[in-house]
XYZ file of C-alpha atoms in Angstrom:
148
model
C 49.717 123.759 -88.704
C 47.652 121.151 -90.380
C 48.921 117.259 -90.154
C 48.157 114.822 -92.852
C 45.195 112.448 -91.880
C 47.676 109.705 -91.441
C 49.504 111.504 -88.628
C 46.291 112.286 -86.859
C 45.194 108.636 -87.367
C 48.508 107.416 -85.668
C 48.147 109.977 -83.018
C 44.804 108.738 -81.920
C 45.770 105.293 -82.142
C 48.717 105.893 -79.923
C 46.602 107.956 -77.382
C 43.749 104.829 -77.494
C 46.612 102.290 -76.802
C 47.892 104.643 -73.835
C 44.334 104.577 -72.368
C 44.008 100.873 -72.635
C 47.576 100.480 -71.004
C 46.636 102.749 -67.968
C 43.083 100.898 -67.694
C 44.977 97.602 -67.852
C 47.305 98.746 -64.827
C 44.554 100.104 -62.760
C 42.844 96.788 -63.154
C 45.852 94.585 -62.270
C 46.365 96.833 -59.066
C 42.676 96.569 -58.043
C 42.839 92.897 -58.248
C 45.968 92.642 -56.406
C 44.423 94.715 -53.623
C 41.473 92.244 -53.296
C 43.953 89.201 -53.347
C 46.115 90.992 -50.660
C 43.225 91.922 -48.190
C 41.551 88.274 -48.480
C 44.469 85.984 -48.623
C 47.545 87.521 -47.175
C 47.602 87.234 -43.321
C 48.209 90.256 -41.216
C 51.099 90.746 -38.748
C 50.048 89.530 -35.201
C 47.276 87.119 -36.402
C 48.075 83.593 -34.949
C 46.950 80.382 -36.153
C 45.448 78.010 -33.446
C 44.589 74.111 -33.793
C 41.590 72.395 -31.763
C 44.049 71.393 -29.144
C 45.414 74.751 -28.600
C 41.913 76.188 -28.260
C 40.920 73.823 -25.397
C 44.232 74.645 -23.665
C 43.556 78.406 -24.336
C 40.075 78.099 -22.903
C 41.433 76.666 -19.749
C 43.929 79.175 -19.255
C 41.786 82.313 -20.235
C 38.055 81.745 -19.261
C 36.975 84.789 -20.936
C 38.388 84.122 -24.354
C 35.981 85.292 -26.843
C 35.225 82.778 -30.015
C 34.039 84.947 -32.892
C 32.086 83.010 -35.723
C 31.863 85.303 -38.805
C 29.705 83.156 -40.817
C 26.342 84.454 -42.246
C 23.357 84.208 -39.673
C 21.864 81.290 -41.940
C 24.843 79.239 -42.005
C 25.349 79.949 -38.181
C 21.883 78.936 -37.184
C 22.112 75.715 -39.224
C 24.789 74.496 -36.945
C 25.349 76.734 -34.016
C 28.337 76.303 -31.735
C 28.108 76.680 -27.778
C 29.759 79.811 -26.370
C 30.501 81.540 -29.740
C 29.390 85.084 -30.786
C 28.047 85.263 -34.248
C 28.644 88.505 -36.109
C 28.604 88.091 -39.993
C 31.562 89.204 -41.781
C 29.662 92.051 -43.560
C 28.559 93.516 -40.110
C 31.372 92.992 -38.202
C 32.903 96.808 -38.500
C 29.647 98.093 -37.365
C 28.403 95.697 -34.446
C 31.708 94.605 -32.886
C 31.288 96.910 -30.163
C 28.098 95.260 -28.931
C 29.986 92.099 -27.818
C 33.726 92.626 -28.245
C 36.501 95.228 -26.671
C 39.871 95.862 -28.202
C 41.721 94.429 -25.301
C 39.779 91.038 -25.718
C 41.559 87.942 -26.986
C 39.525 86.797 -29.826
C 39.562 83.571 -31.987
C 38.180 83.865 -35.352
C 36.005 80.796 -36.650
C 35.006 80.485 -40.102
C 35.546 77.716 -42.772
C 36.743 79.837 -45.254
C 40.281 81.078 -44.435
C 40.022 84.223 -46.513
C 36.957 85.330 -44.412
C 38.926 84.558 -41.251
C 41.910 86.925 -42.593
C 39.445 89.581 -43.751
C 37.734 89.732 -40.383
C 41.089 89.805 -38.589
C 41.974 92.842 -40.700
C 38.876 94.675 -39.619
C 39.387 93.944 -35.877
C 42.994 94.951 -36.214
C 41.907 98.248 -37.818
C 39.370 98.711 -34.952
C 42.370 98.318 -32.320
C 42.464 94.721 -31.522
C 45.874 93.255 -30.697
C 45.330 89.591 -29.709
C 43.748 87.697 -32.708
C 43.630 84.078 -33.369
C 42.294 82.135 -36.347
C 41.069 78.489 -35.828
C 42.447 76.608 -38.561
C 40.513 73.417 -37.961
C 36.933 72.258 -37.700
C 36.809 71.577 -34.008
C 33.130 69.563 -34.093
C 34.815 66.346 -34.266
C 37.038 66.756 -31.478
C 34.369 68.333 -29.088
C 36.272 71.512 -28.553
C 33.438 73.300 -29.632
C 29.949 72.011 -28.709
C 26.538 72.246 -30.672
C 23.841 74.004 -29.421
C 20.344 72.621 -29.463
C 17.783 75.059 -30.452
C 14.810 72.930 -29.599
């Protein structure tokens, strides 16, 4: 059966609109998943302040402090007694310094990076995870290391 050209054109227009709608929905889902992974905290992640860090270090001397900044940022201002593993390398090299039964305090100036690091560690089996909310360099909870 042959259709008039106007019906074919209307059918093609509707198919094009449908494809645009599907692509828009897929894009919205993709953007939401990125937002969710970076900004929505995971269950079990506890937020910590500098004063709580000092107290936790006294109570648990083998507490691991993980700095997930990039190596160049870390070397510009290294912190005493911290482990530096860049966020991108974390899923691949965490086993060299950490164990899933360790209590880990995540240190990074970007909250979104801290949440993303916590997600990666939780996926690896970590259960005791903390995120340091404040910069503790001013209160001496974390001391700088001299590289000279």
